[in-house]
PDB file of C-alpha atoms in Angstrom:
ATOM      1  CA  MET W   5       0.000   0.000   0.000  1.00  0.00           C
ATOM      2  CA  SER W   6       1.257   3.494  -0.802  1.00  0.00           C
ATOM      3  CA  ALA W   7       2.350   5.614   2.140  1.00  0.00           C
ATOM      4  CA  TRP W   8       0.387   8.502   0.673  1.00  0.00           C
ATOM      5  CA  LEU W   9      -2.734   6.596  -0.357  1.00  0.00           C
ATOM      6  CA  PRO W  10      -4.647   4.921   2.497  1.00  0.00           C
ATOM      7  CA  THR W  11      -7.700   2.932   1.542  1.00  0.00           C
ATOM      8  CA  ALA W  12     -10.967   4.838   2.014  1.00  0.00           C
ATOM      9  CA  PRO W  13     -14.139   2.725   2.156  1.00  0.00           C
ATOM     10  CA  CYS W  14     -16.196   5.505   0.522  1.00  0.00           C
ATOM     11  CA  THR W  15     -17.560   4.832  -2.969  1.00  0.00           C
ATOM     12  CA  PRO W  16     -20.028   6.740  -5.183  1.00  0.00           C
ATOM     13  CA  GLN W  17     -22.504   3.852  -4.957  1.00  0.00           C
ATOM     14  CA  THR W  18     -22.543   3.512  -1.160  1.00  0.00           C
ATOM     15  CA  CYS W  19     -21.733   7.010   0.116  1.00  0.00           C
ATOM     16  CA  VAL W  20     -22.630   9.709  -2.396  1.00  0.00           C
ATOM     17  CA  GLU W  21     -26.217  10.898  -2.333  1.00  0.00           C
ATOM     18  CA  ALA W  22     -27.966  10.236  -5.619  1.00  0.00           C
ATOM     19  CA  PRO W  23     -28.947  13.530  -7.246  1.00  0.00           C
ATOM     20  CA  ALA W  24     -32.585  14.304  -7.891  1.00  0.00           C
ATOM     21  CA  ALA W  25     -33.779  13.826 -11.446  1.00  0.00           C
ATOM     22  CA  VAL W  26     -32.258  16.568 -13.589  1.00  0.00           C
ATOM     23  CA  ARG W  27     -34.991  18.601 -15.229  1.00  0.00           C
ATOM     24  CA  ALA W  28     -34.579  19.891 -18.756  1.00  0.00           C
ATOM     25  CA  ARG W  29     -34.438  23.492 -17.574  1.00  0.00           C
ATOM     26  CA  THR W  30     -31.615  22.589 -15.157  1.00  0.00           C
ATOM     27  CA  VAL W  31     -29.229  21.526 -17.926  1.00  0.00           C
ATOM     28  CA  PRO W  32     -28.583  25.014 -19.404  1.00  0.00           C
ATOM     29  CA  ARG W  33     -27.916  26.388 -15.930  1.00  0.00           C
ATOM     30  CA  ALA W  34     -25.459  23.576 -15.176  1.00  0.00           C
ATOM     31  CA  VAL W  35     -23.661  24.138 -18.495  1.00  0.00           C
ATOM     32  CA  LEU W  36     -23.388  27.860 -17.717  1.00  0.00           C
ATOM     33  CA  ARG W  37     -21.953  27.066 -14.303  1.00  0.00           C
ATOM     34  CA  LEU W  38     -19.316  24.710 -15.689  1.00  0.00           C
ATOM     35  CA  THR W  39     -18.449  27.203 -18.427  1.00  0.00           C
ATOM     36  CA  ALA W  40     -17.957  29.910 -15.805  1.00  0.00           C
ATOM     37  CA  VAL W  41     -15.682  27.607 -13.781  1.00  0.00           C
ATOM     38  CA  LEU W  42     -13.655  26.819 -16.909  1.00  0.00           C
ATOM     39  CA  LEU W  43     -13.283  30.498 -17.813  1.00  0.00           C
ATOM     40  CA  LEU W  44     -12.117  31.361 -14.306  1.00  0.00           C
ATOM     41  CA  LEU W  45      -9.539  28.557 -14.428  1.00  0.00           C
ATOM     42  CA  ILE W  46      -8.277  29.743 -17.808  1.00  0.00           C
ATOM     43  CA  ALA W  47      -8.016  33.288 -16.435  1.00  0.00           C
ATOM     44  CA  GLY W  48      -6.002  31.911 -13.518  1.00  0.00           C
ATOM     45  CA  ILE W  49      -3.604  30.132 -15.883  1.00  0.00           C
ATOM     46  CA  ALA W  50      -3.161  33.331 -17.883  1.00  0.00           C
ATOM     47  CA  LEU W  51      -2.285  35.299 -14.744  1.00  0.00           C
ATOM     48  CA  THR W  52       0.122  32.799 -13.141  1.00  0.00           C
ATOM     49  CA  PRO W  53       3.241  34.388 -14.744  1.00  0.00           C
ATOM     50  CA  PHE W  54       2.576  37.459 -12.591  1.00  0.00           C
ATOM     51  CA  GLY W  55       2.988  35.250  -9.500  1.00  0.00           C
ATOM     52  CA  GLY W  56       3.685  37.158  -6.309  1.00  0.00           C
ATOM     53  CA  ARG W  57       2.596  40.464  -7.808  1.00  0.00           C
ATOM     54  CA  ILE W  58      -1.055  39.419  -7.496  1.00  0.00           C
ATOM     55  CA  PRO W  59      -2.429  40.460  -4.067  1.00  0.00           C
ATOM     56  CA  ALA W  60      -3.357  37.561  -1.785  1.00  0.00           C
ATOM     57  CA  SER W  61      -6.780  39.122  -1.265  1.00  0.00           C
ATOM     58  CA  LEU W  62      -7.462  38.894  -5.014  1.00  0.00           C
ATOM     59  CA  VAL W  63      -6.333  35.245  -5.081  1.00  0.00           C
ATOM     60  CA  ARG W  64      -8.673  34.419  -2.195  1.00  0.00           C
ATOM     61  CA  ARG W  65     -11.527  36.201  -3.945  1.00  0.00           C
ATOM     62  CA  TRP W  66     -10.824  34.335  -7.211  1.00  0.00           C
ATOM     63  CA  CYS W  67     -10.906  31.004  -5.366  1.00  0.00           C
ATOM     64  CA  ARG W  68     -14.283  31.863  -3.876  1.00  0.00           C
ATOM     65  CA  TRP W  69     -15.519  32.868  -7.344  1.00  0.00           C
ATOM     66  CA  ILE W  70     -14.641  29.388  -8.652  1.00  0.00           C
ATOM     67  CA  VAL W  71     -16.746  27.725  -5.975  1.00  0.00           C
ATOM     68  CA  ARG W  72     -19.594  30.219  -6.422  1.00  0.00           C
ATOM     69  CA  ALA W  73     -19.473  29.773 -10.205  1.00  0.00           C
ATOM     70  CA  ALA W  74     -20.159  26.059  -9.636  1.00  0.00           C
ATOM     71  CA  GLY W  75     -23.365  27.067  -7.838  1.00  0.00           C
ATOM     72  CA  VAL W  76     -22.062  26.536  -4.291  1.00  0.00           C
ATOM     73  CA  ARG W  77     -22.378  29.187  -1.586  1.00  0.00           C
ATOM     74  CA  VAL W  78     -19.300  29.739   0.586  1.00  0.00           C
ATOM     75  CA  ARG W  79     -19.228  30.299   4.324  1.00  0.00           C
ATOM     76  CA  ILE W  80     -15.860  30.703   6.065  1.00  0.00           C
ATOM     77  CA  THR W  81     -15.754  31.058   9.844  1.00  0.00           C
ATOM     78  CA  GLY W  82     -13.039  31.414  12.446  1.00  0.00           C
ATOM     79  CA  ALA W  83      -9.836  33.386  12.769  1.00  0.00           C
ATOM     80  CA  ALA W  84      -7.733  34.581   9.835  1.00  0.00           C
ATOM     81  CA  ALA W  85      -4.745  32.361   9.022  1.00  0.00           C
ATOM     82  CA  PRO W  86      -1.407  33.869  10.178  1.00  0.00           C
ATOM     83  CA  THR W  87       1.216  35.173   7.768  1.00  0.00           C
ATOM     84  CA  GLY W  88       4.668  33.643   7.245  1.00  0.00           C
ATOM     85  CA  GLY W  89       5.539  29.980   6.954  1.00  0.00           C
ATOM     86  CA  LEU W  90       2.424  27.932   7.644  1.00  0.00           C
ATOM     87  CA  LEU W  91       1.182  24.378   7.092  1.00  0.00           C
ATOM     88  CA  LEU W  92      -2.546  24.381   6.256  1.00  0.00           C
ATOM     89  CA  VAL W  93      -4.223  20.999   6.761  1.00  0.00           C
ATOM     90  CA  ALA W  94      -7.828  19.977   6.134  1.00  0.00           C
ATOM     91  CA  ASN W  95     -10.071  16.975   5.722  1.00  0.00           C
ATOM     92  CA  HIS W  96     -10.652  16.019   2.087  1.00  0.00           C
ATOM     93  CA  ILE W  97     -14.084  15.466   0.523  1.00  0.00           C
ATOM     94  CA  SER W  98     -14.216  17.077  -2.918  1.00  0.00           C
ATOM     95  CA  TRP W  99     -12.246  18.833  -5.649  1.00  0.00           C
ATOM     96  CA  LEU W 100     -13.972  21.942  -4.270  1.00  0.00           C
ATOM     97  CA  ASP W 101     -11.751  21.648  -1.176  1.00  0.00           C
ATOM     98  CA  ILE W 102      -8.763  22.941  -3.138  1.00  0.00           C
ATOM     99  CA  PRO W 103     -10.097  26.433  -3.956  1.00  0.00           C
ATOM    100  CA  LEU W 104     -11.809  26.551  -0.560  1.00  0.00           C
ATOM    101  CA  LEU W 105      -8.516  26.007   1.245  1.00  0.00           C
ATOM    102  CA  ALA W 106      -6.829  28.628  -0.943  1.00  0.00           C
ATOM    103  CA  ALA W 107      -9.651  31.014  -0.030  1.00  0.00           C
ATOM    104  CA  VAL W 108      -8.474  30.738   3.591  1.00  0.00           C
ATOM    105  CA  ARG W 109      -4.906  31.576   2.564  1.00  0.00           C
ATOM    106  CA  PRO W 110      -3.211  31.193  -0.828  1.00  0.00           C
ATOM    107  CA  ALA W 111      -0.672  28.404  -0.521  1.00  0.00           C
ATOM    108  CA  ARG W 112       1.471  25.939  -2.421  1.00  0.00           C
ATOM    109  CA  MET W 113      -0.709  22.860  -2.685  1.00  0.00           C
ATOM    110  CA  LEU W 114       0.558  19.372  -1.919  1.00  0.00           C
ATOM    111  CA  ALA W 115      -1.011  17.096  -4.540  1.00  0.00           C
ATOM    112  CA  LYS W 116      -0.715  13.657  -6.085  1.00  0.00           C
ATOM    113  CA  THR W 117       1.123  13.469  -9.417  1.00  0.00           C
ATOM    114  CA  GLU W 118      -2.131  12.430 -11.122  1.00  0.00           C
ATOM    115  CA  VAL W 119      -3.460  15.984 -10.653  1.00  0.00           C
ATOM    116  CA  ARG W 120      -0.868  17.232 -13.149  1.00  0.00           C
ATOM    117  CA  ARG W 121      -2.787  15.325 -15.868  1.00  0.00           C
ATOM    118  CA  TRP W 122      -6.163  16.916 -15.077  1.00  0.00           C
ATOM    119  CA  PRO W 123      -7.446  19.085 -17.935  1.00  0.00           C
ATOM    120  CA  VAL W 124      -6.957  22.818 -17.323  1.00  0.00           C
ATOM    121  CA  ALA W 125      -6.740  22.450 -13.535  1.00  0.00           C
ATOM    122  CA  GLY W 126      -3.562  20.364 -13.838  1.00  0.00           C
ATOM    123  CA  ALA W 127      -1.795  23.079 -15.825  1.00  0.00           C
ATOM    124  CA  LEU W 128      -2.983  25.690 -13.343  1.00  0.00           C
ATOM    125  CA  ALA W 129      -1.692  23.631 -10.412  1.00  0.00           C
ATOM    126  CA  ALA W 130       1.720  23.101 -12.020  1.00  0.00           C
ATOM    127  CA  ARG W 131       2.181  26.770 -12.864  1.00  0.00           C
ATOM    128  CA  GLY W 132       0.975  27.782  -9.414  1.00  0.00           C
ATOM    129  CA  GLY W 133       3.853  26.051  -7.611  1.00  0.00           C
ATOM    130  CA  THR W 134       2.099  22.846  -6.534  1.00  0.00           C
ATOM    131  CA  LEU W 135       4.353  20.305  -4.827  1.00  0.00           C
ATOM    132  CA  PHE W 136       3.544  16.996  -6.529  1.00  0.00           C
ATOM    133  CA  ILE W 137       3.900  13.679  -4.688  1.00  0.00           C
ATOM    134  CA  ASP W 138       4.513  10.298  -6.249  1.00  0.00           C
ATOM    135  CA  ARG W 139       2.489   8.315  -3.714  1.00  0.00           C
ATOM    136  CA  ASP W 140       3.674   4.965  -5.056  1.00  0.00           C
ATOM    137  CA  ARG W 141       7.350   5.628  -4.206  1.00  0.00           C
ATOM    138  CA  LEU W 142       7.920   5.228  -0.478  1.00  0.00           C
ATOM    139  CA  ARG W 143      11.625   6.000  -0.932  1.00  0.00           C
ATOM    140  CA  ALA W 144      10.735   9.487  -2.153  1.00  0.00           C
ATOM    141  CA  LEU W 145       9.004  10.326   1.152  1.00  0.00           C
ATOM    142  CA  PRO W 146      12.036  11.849   2.983  1.00  0.00           C
ATOM    143  CA  ASP W 147      12.829  14.058  -0.013  1.00  0.00           C
ATOM    144  CA  THR W 148       9.206  15.197  -0.217  1.00  0.00           C
ATOM    145  CA  VAL W 149       9.180  16.106   3.483  1.00  0.00           C
ATOM    146  CA  ALA W 150      12.457  18.013   3.010  1.00  0.00           C
ATOM    147  CA  ARG W 151      11.020  19.981   0.060  1.00  0.00           C
ATOM    148  CA  ILE W 152       7.939  20.908   2.076  1.00  0.00           C
ATOM    149  CA  ALA W 153      10.090  21.998   5.033  1.00  0.00           C
ATOM    150  CA  GLY W 154      12.247  24.091   2.692  1.00  0.00           C
ATOM    151  CA  ALA W 155       9.218  25.921   1.326  1.00  0.00           C
ATOM    152  CA  LEU W 156       7.935  26.528   4.857  1.00  0.00           C
ATOM    153  CA  ARG W 157      11.298  27.937   5.999  1.00  0.00           C
ATOM    154  CA  GLU W 158      11.176  30.387   3.108  1.00  0.00           C
ATOM    155  CA  GLY W 159       7.938  31.796   4.520  1.00  0.00           C
ATOM    156  CA  ALA W 160       5.510  30.070   2.161  1.00  0.00           C
ATOM    157  CA  ALA W 161       2.207  28.522   3.134  1.00  0.00           C
ATOM    158  CA  VAL W 162       1.808  24.882   2.108  1.00  0.00           C
ATOM    159  CA  ALA W 163      -1.640  23.271   1.991  1.00  0.00           C
ATOM    160  CA  ALA W 164      -2.151  19.531   2.431  1.00  0.00           C
ATOM    161  CA  PHE W 165      -4.898  16.949   2.921  1.00  0.00           C
ATOM    162  CA  PRO W 166      -3.247  14.525   5.382  1.00  0.00           C
ATOM    163  CA  GLU W 167      -5.989  11.883   5.124  1.00  0.00           C
ATOM    164  CA  GLY W 168      -4.247  10.853   1.893  1.00  0.00           C
ATOM    165  CA  SER W 169      -7.545  10.210   0.121  1.00  0.00           C
ATOM    166  CA  THR W 170     -10.984  11.738  -0.285  1.00  0.00           C
ATOM    167  CA  TRP W 171     -13.749  10.651   2.075  1.00  0.00           C
ATOM    168  CA  CYS W 172     -17.493  11.220   1.746  1.00  0.00           C
ATOM    169  CA  GLY W 173     -17.751  13.660   4.666  1.00  0.00           C
ATOM    170  CA  ARG W 174     -19.886  11.442   6.875  1.00  0.00           C
ATOM    171  CA  ALA W 175     -16.845   9.267   7.414  1.00  0.00           C
ATOM    172  CA  GLN W 176     -13.301  10.568   7.668  1.00  0.00           C
ATOM    173  CA  GLY W 177      -9.780   9.223   7.631  1.00  0.00           C
ATOM    174  CA  THR W 178      -6.918   9.576  10.099  1.00  0.00           C
ATOM    175  CA  PHE W 179      -4.391  12.333   9.476  1.00  0.00           C
ATOM    176  CA  ARG W 180      -1.135  10.739   8.396  1.00  0.00           C
ATOM    177  CA  ARG W 181       1.960  12.001  10.138  1.00  0.00           C
ATOM    178  CA  ALA W 182       4.636  12.591   7.496  1.00  0.00           C
ATOM    179  CA  VAL W 183       3.600  16.082   6.403  1.00  0.00           C
ATOM    180  CA  PHE W 184       3.560  17.252  10.032  1.00  0.00           C
ATOM    181  CA  GLN W 185       7.249  16.390  10.306  1.00  0.00           C
ATOM    182  CA  ALA W 186       7.925  19.137   7.765  1.00  0.00           C
ATOM    183  CA  ALA W 187       6.225  21.700  10.033  1.00  0.00           C
ATOM    184  CA  LEU W 188       8.279  20.490  13.004  1.00  0.00           C
ATOM    185  CA  ASP W 189      11.520  20.624  10.993  1.00  0.00           C
ATOM    186  CA  ALA W 190      10.755  24.141   9.751  1.00  0.00           C
ATOM    187  CA  GLY W 191       9.481  25.398  13.113  1.00  0.00           C
ATOM    188  CA  VAL W 192       6.231  26.814  11.712  1.00  0.00           C
ATOM    189  CA  PRO W 193       2.627  26.663  12.998  1.00  0.00           C
ATOM    190  CA  VAL W 194      -0.032  24.304  11.684  1.00  0.00           C
ATOM    191  CA  GLN W 195      -3.423  25.740  10.701  1.00  0.00           C
ATOM    192  CA  PRO W 196      -6.212  23.118  10.919  1.00  0.00           C
ATOM    193  CA  VAL W 197      -9.230  23.716   8.683  1.00  0.00           C
ATOM    194  CA  ARG W 198     -12.453  21.736   8.611  1.00  0.00           C
ATOM    195  CA  ILE W 199     -14.566  21.531   5.438  1.00  0.00           C
ATOM    196  CA  GLY W 200     -18.151  20.340   5.169  1.00  0.00           C
ATOM    197  CA  TYR W 201     -21.080  20.639   2.756  1.00  0.00           C
ATOM    198  CA  ARG W 202     -24.730  21.277   3.510  1.00  0.00           C
ATOM    199  CA  LEU W 203     -28.026  21.707   1.709  1.00  0.00           C
ATOM    200  CA  SER W 204     -30.169  24.824   2.016  1.00  0.00           C
ATOM    201  CA  GLY W 205     -32.159  23.222   4.833  1.00  0.00           C
ATOM    202  CA  GLY W 206     -29.005  22.730   6.913  1.00  0.00           C
ATOM    203  CA  ALA W 207     -28.601  18.957   6.473  1.00  0.00           C
ATOM    204  CA  ALA W 208     -25.106  17.638   5.769  1.00  0.00           C
ATOM    205  CA  THR W 209     -24.737  16.206   2.273  1.00  0.00           C
ATOM    206  CA  THR W 210     -22.267  13.975   0.450  1.00  0.00           C
ATOM    207  CA  ALA W 211     -23.316  15.206  -3.010  1.00  0.00           C
ATOM    208  CA  PRO W 212     -20.050  17.125  -3.670  1.00  0.00           C
ATOM    209  CA  ALA W 213     -17.877  14.154  -2.658  1.00  0.00           C
ATOM    210  CA  TYR W 214     -15.316  12.912  -5.168  1.00  0.00           C
ATOM    211  CA  VAL W 215     -14.497   9.414  -3.929  1.00  0.00           C
ATOM    212  CA  GLY W 216     -13.447   5.983  -5.061  1.00  0.00           C
ATOM    213  CA  GLU W 217     -13.806   5.303  -8.779  1.00  0.00           C
ATOM    214  CA  ASP W 218     -15.891   8.440  -9.278  1.00  0.00           C
ATOM    215  CA  THR W 219     -14.837  10.498 -12.304  1.00  0.00           C
ATOM    216  CA  LEU W 220     -14.070  14.206 -12.183  1.00  0.00           C
ATOM    217  CA  LEU W 221     -16.652  14.863 -14.900  1.00  0.00           C
ATOM    218  CA  ALA W 222     -19.373  13.037 -12.937  1.00  0.00           C
ATOM    219  CA  SER W 223     -18.537  14.973  -9.777  1.00  0.00           C
ATOM    220  CA  LEU W 224     -18.502  18.284 -11.655  1.00  0.00           C
ATOM    221  CA  TRP W 225     -21.922  17.574 -13.156  1.00  0.00           C
ATOM    222  CA  ARG W 226     -23.356  16.469  -9.794  1.00  0.00           C
ATOM    223  CA  VAL W 227     -22.268  19.746  -8.194  1.00  0.00           C
ATOM    224  CA  ALA W 228     -23.382  21.910 -11.118  1.00  0.00           C
ATOM    225  CA  THR W 229     -26.875  20.388 -11.162  1.00  0.00           C
ATOM    226  CA  ALA W 230     -27.360  20.486  -7.394  1.00  0.00           C
ATOM    227  CA  ARG W 231     -29.501  23.140  -5.737  1.00  0.00           C
ATOM    228  CA  GLY W 232     -28.877  24.874  -2.430  1.00  0.00           C
ATOM    229  CA  LEU W 233     -25.339  23.600  -1.778  1.00  0.00           C
ATOM    230  CA  THR W 234     -23.254  25.476   0.788  1.00  0.00           C
ATOM    231  CA  ALA W 235     -19.575  24.871   1.553  1.00  0.00           C
ATOM    232  CA  GLU W 236     -18.790  25.536   5.209  1.00  0.00           C
ATOM    233  CA  VAL W 237     -15.150  26.107   6.139  1.00  0.00           C
ATOM    234  CA  GLU W 238     -14.156  26.308   9.792  1.00  0.00           C
ATOM    235  CA  VAL W 239     -10.706  27.813  10.413  1.00  0.00           C
ATOM    236  CA  ARG W 240      -9.618  26.449  13.774  1.00  0.00           C
ATOM    237  CA  GLY W 241      -6.988  27.995  16.027  1.00  0.00           C
ATOM    238  CA  PRO W 242      -3.380  27.581  14.781  1.00  0.00           C
ATOM    239  CA  LEU W 243      -1.143  25.054  16.526  1.00  0.00           C
ATOM    240  CA  PRO W 244       2.099  26.860  17.474  1.00  0.00           C
ATOM    241  CA  PRO W 245       5.533  25.412  16.731  1.00  0.00           C
ATOM    242  CA  GLY W 246       6.858  23.510  19.705  1.00  0.00           C
ATOM    243  CA  GLY W 247       3.366  22.916  21.078  1.00  0.00           C
ATOM    244  CA  SER W 248       3.498  19.174  20.295  1.00  0.00           C
ATOM    245  CA  PRO W 249       6.376  16.821  21.157  1.00  0.00           C
ATOM    246  CA  ASP W 250       6.335  14.879  17.894  1.00  0.00           C
ATOM    247  CA  ARG W 251       4.544  14.519  14.566  1.00  0.00           C
ATOM    248  CA  ARG W 252       2.137  11.892  15.925  1.00  0.00           C
ATOM    249  CA  ALA W 253       0.857  14.269  18.609  1.00  0.00           C
ATOM    250  CA  LEU W 254       0.740  17.169  16.144  1.00  0.00           C
ATOM    251  CA  ALA W 255      -1.322  15.162  13.650  1.00  0.00           C
ATOM    252  CA  ARG W 256      -3.699  14.103  16.424  1.00  0.00           C
ATOM    253  CA  ALA W 257      -4.144  17.724  17.581  1.00  0.00           C
ATOM    254  CA  ALA W 258      -4.927  18.858  14.022  1.00  0.00           C
ATOM    255  CA  GLN W 259      -7.403  16.048  13.347  1.00  0.00           C
ATOM    256  CA  PRO W 260     -11.002  17.337  13.108  1.00  0.00           C
ATOM    257  CA  PRO W 261     -13.483  15.854  15.599  1.00  0.00           C
ATOM    258  CA  GLU W 262     -15.631  13.041  14.244  1.00  0.00           C
ATOM    259  CA  THR W 263     -18.949  14.766  13.735  1.00  0.00           C
ATOM    260  CA  THR W 264     -20.898  15.748  10.650  1.00  0.00           C
ATOM    261  CA  ALA W 265     -22.790  18.588  12.297  1.00  0.00           C
ATOM    262  CA  PRO W 266     -20.292  21.167  13.626  1.00  0.00           C
ATOM    263  CA  ALA W 267     -21.677  24.173  15.455  1.00  0.00           C
ATOM    264  CA  TRP W 268     -20.984  27.249  13.337  1.00  0.00           C
ATOM    265  CA  THR W 269     -20.731  29.841  16.084  1.00  0.00           C
ATOM    266  CA  HIS W 270     -17.593  31.746  15.044  1.00  0.00           C
ATOM    267  CA  THR W 271     -17.500  35.169  13.458  1.00  0.00           C
ATOM    268  CA  VAL W 272     -18.277  34.921   9.744  1.00  0.00           C
ATOM    269  CA  LEU W 273     -15.355  36.181   7.648  1.00  0.00           C
ATOM    270  CA  VAL W 274     -16.727  35.503   4.192  1.00  0.00           C
ATOM    271  CA  ALA W 275     -20.305  35.126   3.015  1.00  0.00           C
TER     272      ALA W 275
END
């Protein structure tokens, strides 16, 4: 088994909520949503050569636009992420998690090498400084941790999904420890983030999940045809460097509690 790819029991057939029958009038709206997402991604690719000259606030706004263009409302709660070197970690449910995490703070994403082959988004990720991981090569793990630590020492934010795989949201995986070693080596804080999805009535939903043998196209269409989806992002308090004795304890402290109905009582930063 790959060190970076634990086995998740979630599958589209057993975990993902079947969408309601798509009405004829829903199709044009879904196509418009996907077209808007594509145009925003293309715009992002065109602007990547400007790199650090683009204000972080504009990058965060662009990431929220991508999620909104897909027809999903965004709600971010909690404290703002600190500046300087920072490891952002979150649970992983959907492809939507990537722009949502960047909406908290723009960061170099830690991603599997397969992402590089994704249409449009793969090119955007590569040009945006993504750190790609070959999850099938255990021997490459120390070098990957060293590259992450190097980026953190230089003051960059690095975003990772330590579960190593997507889960449906009603179940979750255990945070794997390797990426937390990079934060310890670099002496930077860890920012835990929790992501969840709800319907307009407030019930948690697995509709946006991208799990198992699900295809990206199927997940995109399921999100674009859904109604009343809201992405809820809880930014928890940062874990300071030196606050945990080892990577095992640090991973355990960053792990979100096992509940699908978090209480959203923090100050709303983004609506």
